[in-house]
PDB file of C-alpha atoms in Angstrom:
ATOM      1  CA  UNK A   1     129.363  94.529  40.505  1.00  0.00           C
ATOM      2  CA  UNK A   2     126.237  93.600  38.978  1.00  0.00           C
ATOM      3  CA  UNK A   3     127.133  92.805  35.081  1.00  0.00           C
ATOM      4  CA  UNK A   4     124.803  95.189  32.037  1.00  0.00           C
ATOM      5  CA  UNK A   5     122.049  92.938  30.815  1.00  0.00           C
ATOM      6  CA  UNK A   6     122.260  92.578  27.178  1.00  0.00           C
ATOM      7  CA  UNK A   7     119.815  95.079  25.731  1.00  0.00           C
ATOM      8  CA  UNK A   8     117.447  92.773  22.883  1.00  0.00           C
ATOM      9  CA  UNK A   9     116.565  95.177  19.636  1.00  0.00           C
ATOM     10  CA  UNK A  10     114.076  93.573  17.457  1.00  0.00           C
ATOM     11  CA  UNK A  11     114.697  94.698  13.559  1.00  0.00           C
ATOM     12  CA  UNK A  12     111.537  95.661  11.679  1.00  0.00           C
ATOM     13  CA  UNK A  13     111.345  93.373   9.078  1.00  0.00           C
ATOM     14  CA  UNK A  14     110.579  95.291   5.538  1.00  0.00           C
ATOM     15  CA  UNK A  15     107.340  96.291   4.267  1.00  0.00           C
ATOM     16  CA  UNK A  16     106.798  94.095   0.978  1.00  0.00           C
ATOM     17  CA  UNK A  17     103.868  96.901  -0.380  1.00  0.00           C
ATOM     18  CA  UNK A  18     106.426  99.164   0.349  1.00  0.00           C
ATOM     19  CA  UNK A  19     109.364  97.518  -1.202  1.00  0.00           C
ATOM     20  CA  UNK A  20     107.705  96.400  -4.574  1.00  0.00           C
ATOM     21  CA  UNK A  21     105.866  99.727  -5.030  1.00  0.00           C
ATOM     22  CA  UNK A  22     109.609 101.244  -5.240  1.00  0.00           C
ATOM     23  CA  UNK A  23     110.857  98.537  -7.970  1.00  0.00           C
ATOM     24  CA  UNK A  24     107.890  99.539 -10.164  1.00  0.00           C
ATOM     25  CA  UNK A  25     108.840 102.014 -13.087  1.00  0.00           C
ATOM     26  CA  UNK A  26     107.792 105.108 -13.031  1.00  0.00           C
ATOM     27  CA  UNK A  27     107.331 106.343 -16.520  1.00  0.00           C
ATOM     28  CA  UNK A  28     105.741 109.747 -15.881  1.00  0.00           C
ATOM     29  CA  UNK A  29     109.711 110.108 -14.266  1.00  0.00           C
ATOM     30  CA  UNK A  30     111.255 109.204 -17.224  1.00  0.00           C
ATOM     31  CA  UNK A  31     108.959 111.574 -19.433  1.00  0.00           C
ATOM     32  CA  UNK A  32     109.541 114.216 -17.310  1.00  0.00           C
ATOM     33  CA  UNK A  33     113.567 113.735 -17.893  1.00  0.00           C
ATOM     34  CA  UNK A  34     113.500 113.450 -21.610  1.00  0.00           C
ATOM     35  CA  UNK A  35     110.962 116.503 -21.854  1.00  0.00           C
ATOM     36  CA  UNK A  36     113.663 118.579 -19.518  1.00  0.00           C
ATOM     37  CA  UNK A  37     116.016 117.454 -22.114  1.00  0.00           C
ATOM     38  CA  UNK A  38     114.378 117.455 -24.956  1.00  0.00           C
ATOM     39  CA  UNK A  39     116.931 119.903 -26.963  1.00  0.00           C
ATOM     40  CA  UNK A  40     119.856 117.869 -26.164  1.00  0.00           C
ATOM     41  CA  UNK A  41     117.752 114.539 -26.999  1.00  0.00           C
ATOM     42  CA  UNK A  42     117.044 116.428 -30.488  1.00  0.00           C
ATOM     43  CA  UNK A  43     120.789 117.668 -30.988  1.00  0.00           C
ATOM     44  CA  UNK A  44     122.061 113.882 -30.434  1.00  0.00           C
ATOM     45  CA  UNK A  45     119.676 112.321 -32.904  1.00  0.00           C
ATOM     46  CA  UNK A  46     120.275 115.144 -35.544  1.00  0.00           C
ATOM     47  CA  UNK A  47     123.975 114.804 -35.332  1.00  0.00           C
ATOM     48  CA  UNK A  48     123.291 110.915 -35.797  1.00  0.00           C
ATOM     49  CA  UNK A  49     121.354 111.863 -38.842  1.00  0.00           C
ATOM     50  CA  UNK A  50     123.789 114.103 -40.542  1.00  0.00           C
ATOM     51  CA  UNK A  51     126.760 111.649 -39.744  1.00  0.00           C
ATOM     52  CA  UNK A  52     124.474 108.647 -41.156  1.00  0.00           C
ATOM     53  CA  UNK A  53     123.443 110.871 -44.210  1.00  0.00           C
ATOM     54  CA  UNK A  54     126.889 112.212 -44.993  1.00  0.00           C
ATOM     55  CA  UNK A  55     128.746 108.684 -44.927  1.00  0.00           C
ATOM     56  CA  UNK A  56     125.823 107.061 -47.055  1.00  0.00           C
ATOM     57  CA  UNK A  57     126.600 109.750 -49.709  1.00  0.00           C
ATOM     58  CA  UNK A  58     130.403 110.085 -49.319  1.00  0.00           C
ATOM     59  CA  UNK A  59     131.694 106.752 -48.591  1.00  0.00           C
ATOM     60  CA  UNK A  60     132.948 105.012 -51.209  1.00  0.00           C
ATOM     61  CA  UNK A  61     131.558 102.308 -53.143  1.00  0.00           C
ATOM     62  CA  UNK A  62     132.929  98.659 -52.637  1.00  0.00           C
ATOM     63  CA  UNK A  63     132.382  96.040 -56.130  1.00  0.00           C
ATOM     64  CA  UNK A  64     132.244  92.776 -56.238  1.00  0.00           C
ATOM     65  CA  UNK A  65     133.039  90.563 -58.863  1.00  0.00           C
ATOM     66  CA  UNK A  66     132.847  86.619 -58.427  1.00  0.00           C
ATOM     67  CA  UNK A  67     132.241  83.826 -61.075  1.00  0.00           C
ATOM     68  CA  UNK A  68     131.867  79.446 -60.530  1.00  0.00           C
ATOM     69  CA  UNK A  69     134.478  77.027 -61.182  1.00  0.00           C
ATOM     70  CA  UNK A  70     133.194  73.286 -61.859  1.00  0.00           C
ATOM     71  CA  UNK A  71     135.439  71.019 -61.351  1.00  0.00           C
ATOM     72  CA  UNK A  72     135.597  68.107 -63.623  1.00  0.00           C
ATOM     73  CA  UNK A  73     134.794  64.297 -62.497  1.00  0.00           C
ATOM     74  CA  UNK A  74     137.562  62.158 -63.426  1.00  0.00           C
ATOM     75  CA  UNK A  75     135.409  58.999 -62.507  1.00  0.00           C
ATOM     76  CA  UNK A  76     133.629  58.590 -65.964  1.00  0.00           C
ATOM     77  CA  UNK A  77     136.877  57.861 -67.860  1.00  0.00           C
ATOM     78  CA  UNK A  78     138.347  55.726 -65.173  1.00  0.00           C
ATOM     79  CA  UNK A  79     135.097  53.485 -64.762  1.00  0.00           C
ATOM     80  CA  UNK A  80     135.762  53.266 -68.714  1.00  0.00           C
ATOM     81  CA  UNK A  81     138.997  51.634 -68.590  1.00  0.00           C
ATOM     82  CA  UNK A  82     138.615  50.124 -64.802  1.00  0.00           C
ATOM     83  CA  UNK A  83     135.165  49.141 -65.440  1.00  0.00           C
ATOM     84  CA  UNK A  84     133.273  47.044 -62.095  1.00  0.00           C
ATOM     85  CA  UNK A  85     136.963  47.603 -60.533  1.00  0.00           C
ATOM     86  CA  UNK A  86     136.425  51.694 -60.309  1.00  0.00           C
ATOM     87  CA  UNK A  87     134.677  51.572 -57.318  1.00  0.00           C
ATOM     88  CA  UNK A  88     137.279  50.055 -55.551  1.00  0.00           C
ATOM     89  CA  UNK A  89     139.014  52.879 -56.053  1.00  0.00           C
ATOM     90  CA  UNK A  90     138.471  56.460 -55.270  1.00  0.00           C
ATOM     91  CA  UNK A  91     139.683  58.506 -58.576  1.00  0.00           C
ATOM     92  CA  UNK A  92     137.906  61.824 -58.333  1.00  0.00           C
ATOM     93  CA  UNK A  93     139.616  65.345 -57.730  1.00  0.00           C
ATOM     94  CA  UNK A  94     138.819  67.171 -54.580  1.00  0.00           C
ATOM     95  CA  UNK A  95     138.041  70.752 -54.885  1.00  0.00           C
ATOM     96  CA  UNK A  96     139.804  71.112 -51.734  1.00  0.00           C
ATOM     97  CA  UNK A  97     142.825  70.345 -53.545  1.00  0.00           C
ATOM     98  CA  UNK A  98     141.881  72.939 -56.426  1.00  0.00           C
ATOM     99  CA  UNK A  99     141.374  75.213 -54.258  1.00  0.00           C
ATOM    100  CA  UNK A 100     144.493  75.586 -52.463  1.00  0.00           C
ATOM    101  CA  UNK A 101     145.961  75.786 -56.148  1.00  0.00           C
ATOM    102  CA  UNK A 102     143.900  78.464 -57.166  1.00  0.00           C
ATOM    103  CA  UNK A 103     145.195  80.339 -54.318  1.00  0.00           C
ATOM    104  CA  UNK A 104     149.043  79.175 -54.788  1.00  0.00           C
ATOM    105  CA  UNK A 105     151.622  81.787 -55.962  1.00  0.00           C
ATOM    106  CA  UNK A 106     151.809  80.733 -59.362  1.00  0.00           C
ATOM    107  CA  UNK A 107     148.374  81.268 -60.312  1.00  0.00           C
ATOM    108  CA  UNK A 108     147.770  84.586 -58.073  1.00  0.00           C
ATOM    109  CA  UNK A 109     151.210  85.814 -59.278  1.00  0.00           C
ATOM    110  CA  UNK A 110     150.219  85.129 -62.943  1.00  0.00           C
ATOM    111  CA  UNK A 111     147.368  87.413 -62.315  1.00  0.00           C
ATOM    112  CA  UNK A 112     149.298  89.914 -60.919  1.00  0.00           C
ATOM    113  CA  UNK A 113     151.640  90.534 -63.150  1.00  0.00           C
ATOM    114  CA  UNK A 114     149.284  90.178 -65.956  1.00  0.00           C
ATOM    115  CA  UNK A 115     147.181  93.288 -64.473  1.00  0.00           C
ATOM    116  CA  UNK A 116     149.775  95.060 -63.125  1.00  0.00           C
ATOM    117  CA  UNK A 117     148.064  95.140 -60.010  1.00  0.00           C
ATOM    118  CA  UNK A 118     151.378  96.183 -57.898  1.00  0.00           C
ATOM    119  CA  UNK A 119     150.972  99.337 -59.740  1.00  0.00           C
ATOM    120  CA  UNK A 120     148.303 101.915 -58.184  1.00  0.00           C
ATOM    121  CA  UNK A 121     147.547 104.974 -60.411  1.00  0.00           C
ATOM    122  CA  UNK A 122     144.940 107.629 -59.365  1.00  0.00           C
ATOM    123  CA  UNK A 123     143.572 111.107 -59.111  1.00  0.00           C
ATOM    124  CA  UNK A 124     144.999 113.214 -56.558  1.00  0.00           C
ATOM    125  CA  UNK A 125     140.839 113.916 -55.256  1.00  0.00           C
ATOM    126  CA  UNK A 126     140.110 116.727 -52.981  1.00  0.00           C
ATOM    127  CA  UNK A 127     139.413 115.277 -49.198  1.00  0.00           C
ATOM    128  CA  UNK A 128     136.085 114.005 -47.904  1.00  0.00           C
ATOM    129  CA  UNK A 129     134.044 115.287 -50.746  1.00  0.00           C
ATOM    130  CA  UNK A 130     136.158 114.846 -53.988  1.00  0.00           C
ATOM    131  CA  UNK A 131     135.390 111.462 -54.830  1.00  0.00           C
ATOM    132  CA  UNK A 132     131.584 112.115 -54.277  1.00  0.00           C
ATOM    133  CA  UNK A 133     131.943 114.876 -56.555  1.00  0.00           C
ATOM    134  CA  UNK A 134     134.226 113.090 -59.173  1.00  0.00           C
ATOM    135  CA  UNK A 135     131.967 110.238 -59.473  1.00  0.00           C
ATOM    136  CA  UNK A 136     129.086 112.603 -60.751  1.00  0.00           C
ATOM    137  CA  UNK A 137     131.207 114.751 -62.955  1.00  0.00           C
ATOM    138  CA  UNK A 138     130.568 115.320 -66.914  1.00  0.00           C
ATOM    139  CA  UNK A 139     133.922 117.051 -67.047  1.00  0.00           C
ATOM    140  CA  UNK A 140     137.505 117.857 -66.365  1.00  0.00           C
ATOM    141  CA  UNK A 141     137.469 120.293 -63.296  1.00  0.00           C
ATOM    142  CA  UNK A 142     140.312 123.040 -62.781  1.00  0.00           C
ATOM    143  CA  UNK A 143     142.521 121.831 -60.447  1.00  0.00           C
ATOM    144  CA  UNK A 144     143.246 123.424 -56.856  1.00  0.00           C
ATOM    145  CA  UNK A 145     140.907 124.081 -53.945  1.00  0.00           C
ATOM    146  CA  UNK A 146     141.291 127.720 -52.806  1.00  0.00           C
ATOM    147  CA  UNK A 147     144.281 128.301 -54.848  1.00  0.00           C
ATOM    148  CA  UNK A 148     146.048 125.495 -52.995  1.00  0.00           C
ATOM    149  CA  UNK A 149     147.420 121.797 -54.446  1.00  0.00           C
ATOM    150  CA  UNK A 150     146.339 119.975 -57.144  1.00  0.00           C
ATOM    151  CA  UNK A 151     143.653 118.757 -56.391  1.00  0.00           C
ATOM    152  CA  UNK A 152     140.811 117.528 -58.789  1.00  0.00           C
ATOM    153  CA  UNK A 153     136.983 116.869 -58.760  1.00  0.00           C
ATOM    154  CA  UNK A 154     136.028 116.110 -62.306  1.00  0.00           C
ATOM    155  CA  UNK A 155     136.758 113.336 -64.727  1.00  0.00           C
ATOM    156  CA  UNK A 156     140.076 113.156 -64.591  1.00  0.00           C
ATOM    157  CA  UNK A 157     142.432 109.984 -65.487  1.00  0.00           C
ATOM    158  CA  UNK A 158     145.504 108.403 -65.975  1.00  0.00           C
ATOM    159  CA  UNK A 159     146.522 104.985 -66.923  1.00  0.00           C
ATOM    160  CA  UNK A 160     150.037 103.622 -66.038  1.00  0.00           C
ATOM    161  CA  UNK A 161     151.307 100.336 -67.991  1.00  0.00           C
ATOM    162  CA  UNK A 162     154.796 100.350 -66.514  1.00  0.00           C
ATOM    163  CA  UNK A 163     156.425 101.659 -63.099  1.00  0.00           C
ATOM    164  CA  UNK A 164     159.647 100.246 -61.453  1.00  0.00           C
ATOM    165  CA  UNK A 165     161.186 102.032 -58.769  1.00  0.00           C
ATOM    166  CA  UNK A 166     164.165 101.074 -56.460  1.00  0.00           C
ATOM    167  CA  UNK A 167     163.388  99.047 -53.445  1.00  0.00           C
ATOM    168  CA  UNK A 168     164.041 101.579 -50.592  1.00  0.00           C
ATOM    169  CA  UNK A 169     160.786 103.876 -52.570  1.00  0.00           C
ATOM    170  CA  UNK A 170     158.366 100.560 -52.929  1.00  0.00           C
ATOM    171  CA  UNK A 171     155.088 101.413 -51.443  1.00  0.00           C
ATOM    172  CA  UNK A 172     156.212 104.995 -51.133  1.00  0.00           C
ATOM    173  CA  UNK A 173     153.560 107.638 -52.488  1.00  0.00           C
ATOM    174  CA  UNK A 174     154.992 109.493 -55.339  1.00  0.00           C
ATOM    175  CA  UNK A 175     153.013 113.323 -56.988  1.00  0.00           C
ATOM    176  CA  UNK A 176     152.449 113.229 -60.851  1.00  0.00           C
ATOM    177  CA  UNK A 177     151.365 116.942 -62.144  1.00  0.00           C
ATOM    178  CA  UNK A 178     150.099 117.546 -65.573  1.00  0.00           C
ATOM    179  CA  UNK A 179     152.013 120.236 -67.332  1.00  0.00           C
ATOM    180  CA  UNK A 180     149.964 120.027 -70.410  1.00  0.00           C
ATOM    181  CA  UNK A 181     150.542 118.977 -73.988  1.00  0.00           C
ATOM    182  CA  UNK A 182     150.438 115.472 -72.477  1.00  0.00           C
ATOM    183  CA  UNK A 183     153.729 116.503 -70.191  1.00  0.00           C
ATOM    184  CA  UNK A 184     153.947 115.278 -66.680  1.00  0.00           C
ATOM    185  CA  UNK A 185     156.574 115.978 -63.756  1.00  0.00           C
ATOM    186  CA  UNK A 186     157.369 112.730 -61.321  1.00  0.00           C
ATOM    187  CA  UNK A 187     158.016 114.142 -57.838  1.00  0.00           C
ATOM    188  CA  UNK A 188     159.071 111.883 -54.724  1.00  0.00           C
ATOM    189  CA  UNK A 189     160.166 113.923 -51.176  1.00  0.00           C
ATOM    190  CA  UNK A 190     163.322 111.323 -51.096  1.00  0.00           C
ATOM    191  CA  UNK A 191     164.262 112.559 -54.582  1.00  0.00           C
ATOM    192  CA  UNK A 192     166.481 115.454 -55.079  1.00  0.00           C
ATOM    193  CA  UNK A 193     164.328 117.005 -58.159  1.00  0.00           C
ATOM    194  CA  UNK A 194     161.245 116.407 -60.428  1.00  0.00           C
ATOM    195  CA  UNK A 195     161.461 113.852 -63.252  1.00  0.00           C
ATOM    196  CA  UNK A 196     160.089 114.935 -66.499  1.00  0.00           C
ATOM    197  CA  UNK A 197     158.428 112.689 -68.987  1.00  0.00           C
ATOM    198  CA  UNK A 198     155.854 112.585 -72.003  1.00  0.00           C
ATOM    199  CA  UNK A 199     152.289 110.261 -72.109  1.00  0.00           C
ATOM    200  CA  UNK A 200     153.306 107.619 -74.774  1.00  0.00           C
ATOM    201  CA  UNK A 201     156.914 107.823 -73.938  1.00  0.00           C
ATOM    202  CA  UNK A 202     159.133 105.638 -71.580  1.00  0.00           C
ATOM    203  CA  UNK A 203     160.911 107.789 -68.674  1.00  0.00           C
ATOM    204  CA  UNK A 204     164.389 106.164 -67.481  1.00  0.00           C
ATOM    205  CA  UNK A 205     166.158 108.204 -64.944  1.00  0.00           C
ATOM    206  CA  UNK A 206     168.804 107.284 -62.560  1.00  0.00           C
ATOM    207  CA  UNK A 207     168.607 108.653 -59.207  1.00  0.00           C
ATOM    208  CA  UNK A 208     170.819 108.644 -56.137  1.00  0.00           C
ATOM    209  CA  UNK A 209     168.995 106.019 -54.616  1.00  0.00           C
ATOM    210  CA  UNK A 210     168.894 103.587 -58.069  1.00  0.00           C
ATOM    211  CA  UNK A 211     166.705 103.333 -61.633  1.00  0.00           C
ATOM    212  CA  UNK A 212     163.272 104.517 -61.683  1.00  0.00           C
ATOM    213  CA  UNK A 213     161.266 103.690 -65.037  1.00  0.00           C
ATOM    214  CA  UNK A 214     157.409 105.266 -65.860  1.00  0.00           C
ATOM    215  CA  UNK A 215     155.329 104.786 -68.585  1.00  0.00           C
ATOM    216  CA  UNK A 216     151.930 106.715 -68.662  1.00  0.00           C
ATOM    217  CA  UNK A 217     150.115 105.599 -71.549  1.00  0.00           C
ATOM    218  CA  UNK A 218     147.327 107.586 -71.089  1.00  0.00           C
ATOM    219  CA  UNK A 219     146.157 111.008 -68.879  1.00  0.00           C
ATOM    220  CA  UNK A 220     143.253 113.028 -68.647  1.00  0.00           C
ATOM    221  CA  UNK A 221     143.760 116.050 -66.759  1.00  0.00           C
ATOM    222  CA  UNK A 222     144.608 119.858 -67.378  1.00  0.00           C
ATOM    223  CA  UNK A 223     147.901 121.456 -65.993  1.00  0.00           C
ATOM    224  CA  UNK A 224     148.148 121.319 -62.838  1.00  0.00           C
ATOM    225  CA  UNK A 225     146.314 118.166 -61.694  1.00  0.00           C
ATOM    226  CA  UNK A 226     148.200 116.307 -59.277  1.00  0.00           C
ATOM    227  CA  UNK A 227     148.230 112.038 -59.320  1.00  0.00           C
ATOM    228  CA  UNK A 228     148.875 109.760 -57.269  1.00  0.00           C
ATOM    229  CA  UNK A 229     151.211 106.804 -57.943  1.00  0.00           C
ATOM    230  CA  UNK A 230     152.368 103.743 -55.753  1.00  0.00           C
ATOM    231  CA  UNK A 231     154.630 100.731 -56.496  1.00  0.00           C
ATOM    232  CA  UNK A 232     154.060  98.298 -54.239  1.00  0.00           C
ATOM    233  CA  UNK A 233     156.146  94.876 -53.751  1.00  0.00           C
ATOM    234  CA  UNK A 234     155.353  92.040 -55.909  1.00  0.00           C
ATOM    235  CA  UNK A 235     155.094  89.611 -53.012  1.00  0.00           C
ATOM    236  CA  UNK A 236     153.321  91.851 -50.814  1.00  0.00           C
ATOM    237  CA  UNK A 237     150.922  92.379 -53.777  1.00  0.00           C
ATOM    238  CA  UNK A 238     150.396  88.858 -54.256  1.00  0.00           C
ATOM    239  CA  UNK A 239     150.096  88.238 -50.222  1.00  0.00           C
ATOM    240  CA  UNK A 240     147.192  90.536 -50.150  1.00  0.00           C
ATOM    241  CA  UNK A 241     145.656  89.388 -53.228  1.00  0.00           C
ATOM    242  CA  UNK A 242     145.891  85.747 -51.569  1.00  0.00           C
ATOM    243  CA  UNK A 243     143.776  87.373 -48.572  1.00  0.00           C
ATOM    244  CA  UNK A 244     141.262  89.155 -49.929  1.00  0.00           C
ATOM    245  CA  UNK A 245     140.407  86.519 -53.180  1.00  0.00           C
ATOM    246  CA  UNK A 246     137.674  84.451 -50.979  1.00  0.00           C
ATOM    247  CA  UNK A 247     137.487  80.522 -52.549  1.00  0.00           C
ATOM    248  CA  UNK A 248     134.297  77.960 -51.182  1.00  0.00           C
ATOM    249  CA  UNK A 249     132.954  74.866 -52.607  1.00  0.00           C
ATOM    250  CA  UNK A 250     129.070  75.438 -53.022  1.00  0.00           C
ATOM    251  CA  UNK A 251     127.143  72.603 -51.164  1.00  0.00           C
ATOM    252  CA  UNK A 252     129.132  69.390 -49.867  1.00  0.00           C
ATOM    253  CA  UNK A 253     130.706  67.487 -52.622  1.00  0.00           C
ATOM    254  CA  UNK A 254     129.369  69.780 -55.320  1.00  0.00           C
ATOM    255  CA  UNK A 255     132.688  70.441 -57.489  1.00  0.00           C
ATOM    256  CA  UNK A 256     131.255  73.937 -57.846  1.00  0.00           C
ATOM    257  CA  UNK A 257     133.835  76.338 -56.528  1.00  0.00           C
ATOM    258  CA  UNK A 258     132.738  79.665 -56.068  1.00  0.00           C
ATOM    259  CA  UNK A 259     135.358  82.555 -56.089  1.00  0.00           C
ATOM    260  CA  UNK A 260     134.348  86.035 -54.884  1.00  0.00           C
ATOM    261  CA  UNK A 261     136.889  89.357 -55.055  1.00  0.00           C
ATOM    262  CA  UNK A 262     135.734  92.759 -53.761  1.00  0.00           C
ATOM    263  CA  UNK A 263     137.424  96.372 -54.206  1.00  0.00           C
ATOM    264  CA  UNK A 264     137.234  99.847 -54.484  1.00  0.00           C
ATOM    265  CA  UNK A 265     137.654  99.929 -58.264  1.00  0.00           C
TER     266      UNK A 265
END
């Protein structure tokens, strides 16, 4: 039995006209697809508009604050009393080292408590747009959207110069309503009823859960705005306060420190 003689294909090798005309771009294509499109191209880009537009106006500001440190040469006065002999020796203070101490606990916690900064105090503003609106207000707004809440647009303040809460309710929001005639109510939703208390006047009330001690000394508002009031932990508020202070020595070797804080207020 005669064996099948192996059949021989040859493969047509590619046309290179052929293959390079089909990696060329075809523009007119792509025209044609965004012109087919063209109301879903515009919906997209006006969306991206409005959301662009609306955060610009809306979003709130961040401030800045920094100032320079110079750190003083001790090298003068030791040359003085070391004379030829001070450049054996290597007397100046690093701003490395004043650095780290400007960002210790002691000094940062001196700061704190000196500001009060665990404390946060604020208008109760309406969502998305109330701060927008607050921020160009000439005047105290009536509170309540719709009939609903507290909430406020206008000019509206309150200033808080001591708050101490148990431990279990740190970093807990608590509602402060105007009642008028510079009366407030303290409300907390782990709290078994309202606290009452007058601007100017210390409120001590002992609760299920341990002590808790306001003092508004000031607030702007007509009855029924609603605040907002925080205490936050000490450490934690000196931990983020640590993070967020950013320390650099200008140039190499300059003694300039530079120290730059941003915020919301």
């Amino acid at each position: 039995m005669n064996a099948p003689l192996p059949i021989h294909r040859q493969l047509a090798a590619p046309n290179p006209a052929l293959q390079a005309d089909n990696d060329e771009i075809d523009l007119i294509e792509y025209w044609d697809i965004i012109v087919d499109h063209r109301w879903l191209v515009a919906a997209v880009t006006a969306i991206a508009i409005a959301v662009g537009s609306a955060y610009s106006l809306l979003a709130r500001p961040v401030y800045e604050a920094n100032l320079l440190i110079q750190v003083e040469d001790s090298a003068s006065s030791a040359k003085s009393f070391l004379g030829e002999a001070a450049s054996l020796f290597d007397v100046k203070t690093p701003a490395a080292a004043e650095i780290e101490i400007l960002r210790s606990r002691m000094v940062i916690g001196r700061a704190v408590d000196s500001t009060s900064l665990y404390i946060s105090a604020a208008p109760r503003y309406l969502p998305i747009v109330g701060g927008w609106l607050a921020r160009r207000a000439k005047d105290l707004s009536d509170p309540g959207f719709l009939g609903f809440g507290g909430f406020v647009t206008g000019t509206e303040k309150i200033a808080v110069s001591a708050f101490d809460v148990p431990e279990r309710l740190e970093g807990t929001g608590f509602r402060l309503t105007a009642q008028g005639d510079g009366r407030y109510l303290l409300s907390h939703s782990d709290l078994t009823g309202d606290l009452g208390g007058t601007v100017g006047v210390p409120l001590i009330k002992s609760t299920p859960l341990g002590t808790v001690t306001l003092l508004v000394s000031g607030m702007e508002g007509r009855p029924g705005a609603e605040f907002n009031l925080a205490r936050q932990s000490r450490l934690a508020t000196v931990a983020g306060l640590q993070s967020s202070l950013r320390l650099s020595e200008r140039g190499r070797q300059s003694g300039v420190i530079d120290a730059t804080l941003q915020g919301g207020n």
